[in-house]
Short mmCIF file of C-alpha atoms in Angstrom, two decimals:
data_model
loop_
_atom_site.label_atom_id
_atom_site.label_comp_id
_atom_site.label_asym_id
_atom_site.label_seq_id
_atom_site.Cartn_x
_atom_site.Cartn_y
_atom_site.Cartn_z
CA MET A 1 129.04 122.55 91.45
CA THR A 2 126.10 120.61 92.90
CA SER A 3 125.60 117.59 95.14
CA ALA A 4 124.93 115.43 92.08
CA GLU A 5 128.40 116.29 90.79
CA PHE A 6 130.08 115.41 94.09
CA THR A 7 130.79 111.84 92.99
CA THR A 8 132.67 109.20 94.96
CA ALA A 9 135.81 109.99 92.97
CA ARG A 10 135.49 113.68 93.77
CA GLN A 11 134.86 112.95 97.43
CA THR A 12 138.12 110.97 97.49
CA ALA A 13 139.97 113.78 95.72
CA PHE A 14 138.47 116.33 98.11
CA THR A 15 139.55 114.30 101.17
CA GLU A 16 143.07 113.86 99.81
CA THR A 17 143.37 117.58 99.01
CA VAL A 18 142.21 118.72 102.45
CA ALA A 19 144.52 116.18 104.11
CA ASN A 20 147.46 117.39 102.01
CA ILE A 21 146.85 121.04 102.91
CA SER A 22 146.27 120.17 106.57
CA GLY A 23 149.36 118.04 106.87
CA VAL A 24 147.41 115.01 108.11
CA THR A 25 146.53 111.61 106.68
CA THR A 26 143.31 110.95 104.75
CA SER A 27 142.05 108.84 107.66
CA ASP A 28 141.98 112.07 109.72
CA VAL A 29 139.57 113.75 107.27
CA THR A 30 135.87 112.85 107.34
CA ILE A 31 133.10 114.30 105.14
CA THR A 32 130.13 114.63 107.48
CA GLY A 33 127.61 116.00 104.97
CA TYR A 34 127.01 118.15 101.90
CA SER A 35 124.08 120.06 100.43
CA ASP A 36 122.91 122.57 97.81
CA THR A 37 121.51 126.00 98.70
CA THR A 38 119.91 128.46 96.30
CA VAL A 39 121.41 131.92 96.80
CA ARG A 40 119.70 134.92 95.18
CA GLY A 41 121.64 138.05 94.32
CA SER A 42 121.76 140.88 91.80
CA GLY A 43 122.95 138.43 89.16
CA GLY A 44 120.06 136.06 89.71
CA ALA A 45 119.79 132.71 91.47
CA LEU A 46 122.94 130.66 92.09
CA VAL A 47 123.37 127.22 93.59
CA GLN A 48 125.90 127.18 96.41
CA PHE A 49 127.35 123.77 97.25
CA THR A 50 128.47 123.28 100.86
CA VAL A 51 130.43 120.36 102.28
CA ALA A 52 130.97 119.93 106.01
CA THR A 53 134.18 118.17 107.00
CA THR A 54 135.93 117.27 110.24
CA VAL A 55 139.69 117.06 110.46
CA THR A 56 141.50 115.43 113.37
CA ALA A 57 144.49 117.72 113.63
CA ALA A 58 146.35 120.20 115.76
CA SER A 59 144.16 123.21 116.49
CA SER A 60 146.80 125.56 115.05
CA LEU A 61 145.89 124.28 111.57
CA ALA A 62 142.58 126.16 111.59
CA SER A 63 144.19 129.36 110.31
CA THR A 64 146.25 127.40 107.76
CA LEU A 65 143.12 125.92 106.20
CA GLN A 66 141.30 129.25 106.19
CA THR A 67 144.30 130.93 104.56
CA SER A 68 144.51 128.20 101.91
CA ALA A 69 140.84 128.72 101.08
CA SER A 70 140.93 132.54 100.96
CA SER A 71 144.17 132.63 98.94
CA GLY A 72 142.78 130.34 96.26
CA THR A 73 145.21 127.51 97.04
CA LEU A 74 142.40 125.12 97.98
CA SER A 75 140.42 125.93 94.81
CA THR A 76 143.50 125.53 92.62
CA GLN A 77 144.35 122.15 94.09
CA LEU A 78 140.75 120.94 93.80
CA GLU A 79 140.58 122.02 90.15
CA ALA A 80 143.82 120.10 89.51
CA THR A 81 141.98 116.93 90.55
CA GLY A 82 139.07 117.54 88.15
CA PHE A 83 136.77 119.84 90.11
CA PRO A 84 135.01 122.52 88.01
CA PRO A 85 136.43 126.07 88.35
CA THR A 86 135.16 127.40 91.65
CA THR A 87 135.88 129.75 94.51
CA ALA A 88 136.24 128.04 97.87
CA THR A 89 135.78 129.68 101.24
CA ALA A 90 136.27 127.96 104.56
CA THR A 91 134.94 128.57 108.02
CA ALA A 92 136.93 126.56 110.54
CA THR A 93 136.08 126.21 114.20
CA VAL A 94 138.01 124.18 116.71
CA ALA A 95 136.25 121.44 118.65
CA THR A 96 138.64 120.13 121.26
CA LEU A 97 139.02 116.36 121.30
CA THR A 98 139.38 115.01 124.82
CA ALA A 99 140.23 111.43 125.64
CA PRO A 100 137.64 109.66 127.80
CA SER A 101 138.40 109.10 131.48
CA THR A 102 136.97 105.59 131.21
CA PHE A 103 136.79 103.28 128.22
CA ASP A 104 134.00 101.06 126.90
CA ASN A 105 136.25 98.07 126.32
CA GLU A 106 139.25 96.45 127.96
CA GLN A 107 141.21 93.39 126.84
CA VAL A 108 144.31 91.79 128.33
CA LEU A 109 146.72 91.22 125.44
CA SER A 110 149.49 89.72 127.55
CA SER A 111 150.07 88.56 131.12
CA ALA A 112 153.85 88.29 130.80
CA PRO A 113 154.76 91.07 130.46
CA PRO A 114 151.39 92.46 131.59
CA LEU A 115 149.79 94.60 128.88
CA ILE A 116 146.20 95.85 128.60
CA LEU A 117 144.42 97.41 125.63
CA ARG A 118 141.44 99.71 126.28
CA TRP A 119 139.32 101.43 123.66
CA THR A 120 136.19 103.42 122.89
CA LEU A 121 134.83 103.71 119.36
CA THR A 122 132.77 106.89 118.89
CA SER A 123 129.79 107.33 116.57
CA SER A 124 131.93 109.58 114.36
CA GLY A 125 134.46 106.78 113.83
CA LEU A 126 137.17 108.10 116.15
CA LEU A 127 138.92 105.29 118.02
CA TRP A 128 140.20 106.28 121.45
CA THR A 129 142.95 103.86 122.42
CA GLN A 130 144.84 103.30 125.65
CA VAL A 131 147.73 100.90 126.17
CA GLN A 132 148.88 100.14 129.70
CA ALA A 133 152.02 98.09 130.27
CA GLN A 134 154.35 97.18 133.07
CA SER A 135 157.52 98.87 131.88
CA SER A 136 160.04 101.53 132.74
CA GLY A 137 161.04 102.01 129.10
CA TRP A 138 159.21 102.22 125.80
CA VAL A 139 155.92 100.57 124.74
CA GLY A 140 154.67 99.99 121.20
CA LEU A 141 151.36 98.83 119.68
CA ALA A 142 151.01 98.38 115.92
CA ARG A 143 148.46 97.11 113.43
CA SER A 144 149.51 94.41 110.99
CA SER A 145 147.48 92.99 108.11
CA SER A 146 149.63 89.83 108.06
CA GLY A 147 150.47 89.47 111.73
CA ALA A 148 154.14 90.08 110.94
CA MET A 149 156.21 92.94 112.31
CA LEU A 150 157.61 94.05 108.96
CA GLY A 151 155.27 96.52 107.27
CA SER A 152 153.24 97.13 110.40
CA GLU A 153 152.41 100.66 111.51
CA GLY A 154 151.61 101.81 115.00
CA GLU A 155 152.27 103.99 117.99
CA VAL A 156 155.22 104.07 120.36
CA ALA A 157 155.44 105.75 123.77
CA SER A 158 158.67 106.44 125.59
CA THR A 159 159.25 107.39 129.22
CA GLU A 160 162.32 109.54 128.60
CA ALA A 161 161.75 113.28 129.04
CA ASP A 162 165.01 114.68 127.67
CA GLY A 163 163.57 117.08 125.09
CA SER A 164 164.70 115.05 122.08
CA GLU A 165 161.39 115.60 120.28
CA GLY A 166 161.11 113.71 117.01
CA GLU A 167 164.19 111.58 117.56
CA VAL A 168 164.07 107.81 117.35
CA ALA A 169 167.20 106.66 119.15
CA SER A 170 166.44 108.81 122.20
CA MET A 171 162.72 109.57 122.26
CA SER A 172 161.18 112.10 124.60
CA LEU A 173 158.07 111.38 126.64
CA GLY A 174 155.29 111.29 124.06
CA VAL A 175 153.34 109.34 121.42
CA ARG A 176 154.62 108.89 117.89
CA ARG A 177 153.62 106.72 114.94
CA TYR A 178 156.21 104.57 113.21
CA LYS A 179 156.32 102.05 110.38
CA LEU A 180 158.57 99.01 110.77
CA ILE A 181 160.69 98.86 107.62
CA ALA A 182 163.41 96.39 108.72
CA LYS A 183 164.52 94.08 111.51
CA ASN A 184 167.70 95.32 113.09
CA GLY A 185 168.21 94.22 116.70
CA ALA A 186 171.65 95.82 116.81
CA ASP A 187 170.29 99.23 115.78
CA PRO A 188 166.49 99.40 116.33
CA SER A 189 166.39 103.05 115.25
CA ALA A 190 167.28 101.87 111.73
CA SER A 191 164.28 99.51 111.76
CA VAL A 192 161.57 102.15 111.89
CA GLU A 193 160.41 105.13 109.87
CA HIS A 194 158.63 108.03 111.57
CA VAL A 195 155.12 108.70 110.19
CA PRO A 196 154.07 112.29 111.05
CA THR A 197 150.57 112.07 112.51
CA SER A 198 148.19 114.35 114.39
CA PHE A 199 146.51 112.47 117.21
CA GLY A 200 143.51 113.44 119.27
CA ASP A 201 144.57 114.33 122.84
CA ALA A 202 147.64 112.07 122.87
CA SER A 203 149.40 111.56 126.19
CA VAL A 204 151.84 109.35 128.06
CA VAL A 205 151.72 108.74 131.80
CA ALA A 206 154.69 106.96 133.35
CA GLY A 207 155.97 106.04 136.79
CA ASN A 208 156.16 103.27 139.39
CA GLY A 209 156.94 100.72 136.71
CA LEU A 210 153.96 101.61 134.50
CA VAL A 211 153.59 103.24 131.10
CA VAL A 212 150.13 104.33 129.92
CA MET A 213 149.79 105.60 126.34
CA THR A 214 146.52 107.24 125.23
CA TYR A 215 145.62 108.61 121.80
CA GLY A 216 142.76 108.97 119.32
CA TYR A 217 142.75 108.25 115.59
CA ARG A 218 140.42 106.98 112.86
CA HIS A 219 140.59 103.24 112.28
CA ALA A 220 140.11 102.22 108.64
CA ASN A 221 137.82 99.24 109.34
CA PRO A 222 136.91 98.73 113.02
CA SER A 223 134.22 96.13 112.25
CA ALA A 224 136.81 93.65 110.96
CA ASP A 225 139.28 91.75 113.13
CA THR A 226 142.41 93.81 113.83
CA THR A 227 145.71 92.05 114.36
CA TYR A 228 147.74 94.00 116.89
CA ILE A 229 151.40 93.36 117.52
CA TRP A 230 153.00 94.76 120.64
CA ALA A 231 156.45 95.12 122.11
CA VAL A 232 157.92 96.44 125.36
CA GLY A 233 161.47 97.72 125.76
CA SER A 234 163.40 98.06 129.02
CA SER A 235 165.29 101.17 127.91
CA THR A 236 164.01 104.73 127.57
CA SER A 237 165.62 104.80 124.12
CA LEU A 238 164.36 102.59 121.31
CA SER A 239 166.25 99.40 122.15
CA TYR A 240 165.70 95.77 121.14
CA HIS A 241 162.67 94.30 122.91
CA GLY A 242 163.96 90.72 123.06
CA SER A 243 161.23 88.22 123.98
CA ASN A 244 158.90 90.97 125.27
CA ARG A 245 156.66 90.96 122.22
CA GLY A 246 153.50 89.29 120.97
CA ALA A 247 150.40 89.47 118.81
CA ALA A 248 146.65 89.36 119.42
CA THR A 249 143.51 89.59 117.28
CA VAL A 250 140.92 92.08 118.50
CA ASN A 251 137.45 92.81 117.15
CA LEU A 252 136.94 96.44 118.11
CA THR A 253 133.22 96.38 117.35
CA ALA A 254 132.46 93.16 119.25
CA GLY A 255 134.24 94.60 122.27
CA ALA A 256 135.75 93.17 125.43
CA VAL A 257 135.00 93.81 129.09
CA GLN A 258 136.04 92.65 132.53
CA VAL A 259 133.50 91.60 135.14
CA GLU A 260 133.64 90.45 138.71
CA ILE A 261 131.77 87.18 139.14
CA VAL A 262 130.65 86.21 142.63
CA ALA A 263 129.76 82.61 143.48
CA ALA A 264 127.89 81.15 146.43
CA GLY A 265 130.65 78.66 147.20
CA THR A 266 134.31 79.08 148.03
CA ILE A 267 137.20 79.80 145.71
CA SER A 268 137.06 76.21 144.45
CA ALA A 269 133.95 77.23 142.50
CA PHE A 270 136.28 78.96 140.04
CA ASP A 271 137.72 75.86 138.49
CA GLY A 272 139.98 77.41 135.89
CA LEU A 273 139.23 76.47 132.30
CA SER A 274 136.08 74.45 133.05
CA PHE A 275 134.52 77.46 134.78
CA ALA A 276 135.30 79.72 131.80
CA SER A 277 134.29 77.07 129.27
CA THR A 278 130.88 76.58 130.92
CA ILE A 279 130.17 80.30 130.75
CA ALA A 280 131.35 80.54 127.12
CA THR A 281 129.10 77.66 126.06
CA ALA A 282 126.10 79.15 127.87
CA LEU A 283 126.64 82.50 126.15
CA SER A 284 127.30 81.00 122.67
CA LEU A 285 130.82 82.44 122.67
CA PRO A 286 134.08 80.86 121.49
CA SER A 287 135.86 79.10 124.35
CA SER A 288 138.71 81.63 124.11
CA SER A 289 136.29 84.51 124.75
CA VAL A 290 135.97 83.83 128.48
CA ARG A 291 139.03 83.82 130.71
CA VAL A 292 139.45 83.98 134.49
CA LEU A 293 142.14 86.61 135.07
CA GLY A 294 142.48 86.24 138.82
CA VAL A 295 140.80 85.63 142.13
CA VAL A 296 141.17 87.15 145.56
CA ALA A 297 142.47 84.44 147.87
CA GLY A 298 139.96 83.17 150.40
CA SER A 299 137.00 84.87 148.71
CA VAL A 300 134.37 83.88 146.19
CA ARG A 301 135.13 86.63 143.65
CA ALA A 302 136.80 86.17 140.27
CA THR A 303 137.85 88.85 137.80
CA THR A 304 136.83 87.49 134.40
CA GLN A 305 137.50 88.67 130.84
CA ILE A 306 134.59 88.39 128.38
CA ILE A 307 135.34 89.07 124.71
CA GLY A 308 132.69 89.39 122.02
CA GLY A 309 132.58 86.72 119.32
CA ASN A 310 130.33 84.56 117.10
CA GLY A 311 128.27 87.65 116.34
CA VAL A 312 127.69 88.36 120.04
CA THR A 313 129.07 91.59 121.50
CA ALA A 314 130.72 91.62 124.90
CA ALA A 315 128.02 93.94 126.25
CA ALA A 316 125.27 91.60 125.04
CA ALA A 317 127.08 88.61 126.53
CA VAL A 318 127.27 90.26 129.95
CA ALA A 319 123.57 91.16 129.77
CA ASP A 320 122.77 87.56 128.84
CA LEU A 321 124.89 86.24 131.72
CA ASN A 322 123.08 88.51 134.18
CA ALA A 323 119.72 87.29 132.85
CA LYS A 324 120.77 83.67 133.23
CA VAL A 325 121.93 84.31 136.81
CA ALA A 326 118.64 86.00 137.65
CA SER A 327 116.61 83.13 136.22
CA SER A 328 118.85 80.39 137.66
CA ASP A 329 119.38 79.07 134.14
CA ALA A 330 120.40 75.41 134.04
CA SER A 331 123.36 76.13 131.73
CA ILE A 332 125.27 77.86 134.54
CA SER A 333 123.54 76.52 137.68
CA SER A 334 126.48 74.24 138.50
CA LEU A 335 128.74 77.27 138.97
CA GLY A 336 126.67 78.79 141.76
CA ILE A 337 127.00 82.33 140.43
CA THR A 338 125.13 84.88 142.53
CA SER A 339 126.06 88.17 140.81
CA VAL A 340 128.00 89.70 137.92
CA VAL A 341 129.39 93.22 138.22
CA SER A 342 130.94 95.09 135.28
CA LEU A 343 134.33 96.61 136.09
CA PRO A 344 135.11 100.06 134.63
CA ALA A 345 137.99 100.18 132.15
CA VAL A 346 140.18 102.77 133.84
CA THR A 347 143.91 103.23 134.32
CA ASP A 348 145.06 101.21 137.30
CA SER A 349 148.03 99.25 138.59
CA LEU A 350 149.31 96.42 136.43
CA THR A 351 151.51 93.60 137.66
CA ALA A 352 151.86 89.92 136.93
CA SER A 353 150.16 89.11 140.23
CA PRO A 354 146.40 88.40 140.23
CA SER A 355 146.20 90.67 143.30
CA PRO A 356 148.28 93.68 142.24
CA ALA A 357 149.64 96.14 144.75
CA PRO A 358 148.33 99.68 144.20
CA ALA A 359 150.55 101.80 141.97
CA THR A 360 150.02 105.23 140.53
CA PRO A 361 151.99 106.59 137.54
CA SER A 362 154.03 109.59 138.65
CA SER A 363 154.54 111.73 135.54
CA SER A 364 152.61 112.63 132.42
CA HIS A 365 152.99 114.40 129.10
CA HIS A 366 150.65 115.58 126.35
CA THR A 367 152.21 115.67 122.90
CA GLY A 368 150.71 119.06 122.10
CA PRO A 369 147.40 120.79 121.43
CA SER A 370 145.12 118.58 119.42
CA GLY A 371 141.58 119.04 118.31
CA GLY A 372 139.02 118.47 115.63
CA LEU A 373 138.72 121.13 112.96
CA ILE A 374 135.17 121.45 111.67
CA LEU A 375 135.27 122.88 108.15
CA LEU A 376 132.37 124.40 106.26
CA LEU A 377 133.49 124.72 102.65
CA CYS A 378 131.36 126.61 100.15
CA LEU A 379 132.21 125.66 96.57
#
């Protein structure tokens, strides 16, 4: 076949077929390019069609995909979807996917119980996600189109390391994806359905009252607002979360960052909502986009959350704020701000106090080898 014949419908069928053979979801398969090449042989000139594809999956699947191609299974399944008769060969190499040590964005989803969402969206569409919560049990973060728990799908991390891999009622230390199919506080394990998923470099770090869950996956539409629902359980098994739950809307593309704002005056310069509101107005952001998270007593420093909005990204807002400080802009002159320093989004201690005591998670677990399979399929 040729590039002209690789229609949108065939691209969809191709993605679904590769995902089916790989044992992953279609969101884990990305067509990165395709082209025609004229190949000359004893039988004359032939047009060889090549499609390059990346698959977010366990690295052990490389041989499975190559075997499927060489045995004719891939060709047979493609022909069943309407592809012309062809012979498919696959060259698969493993590109290890490694979670970043720092993240581009950080947003506080809850202060009681404390829960932070961090993320980095790569140019290839892979969303690296980290959830940090104050908990000694399980932590869950799901995406919901309606904002309701029923029908949502997301990831759950547990701190129990008892070897019960794949179980729901007594989960081992690791990251798993579940779909909420019912509400059953008496038996939470009957409320969820396990969704087998291959994550990029998934891990859980737990200890000293903290749980940090990190994983990579492909978000269907990161430019639109995403409604996240979260829950925190006190037990290492999947128990009822009680009132420890909530929801938040996040725009992954607009971003969110934390900065340290220093003022010339004393702590009274940080006058709660009016301080945040003045900054939001000056930066053309919604009032909810700027929030003072905490101050160090007796100093002039305030940790402040800035969230992108109104078509302004968080990064652009911080740059604008720095420019206004440098030029002594009238819109913020009353606040006496002398400097704005971006804070790196890295795993740290997390408590309800604005001045948290240092804490370091004491144990960690990776859910297994995970990587990106780069396929070169000649059809």
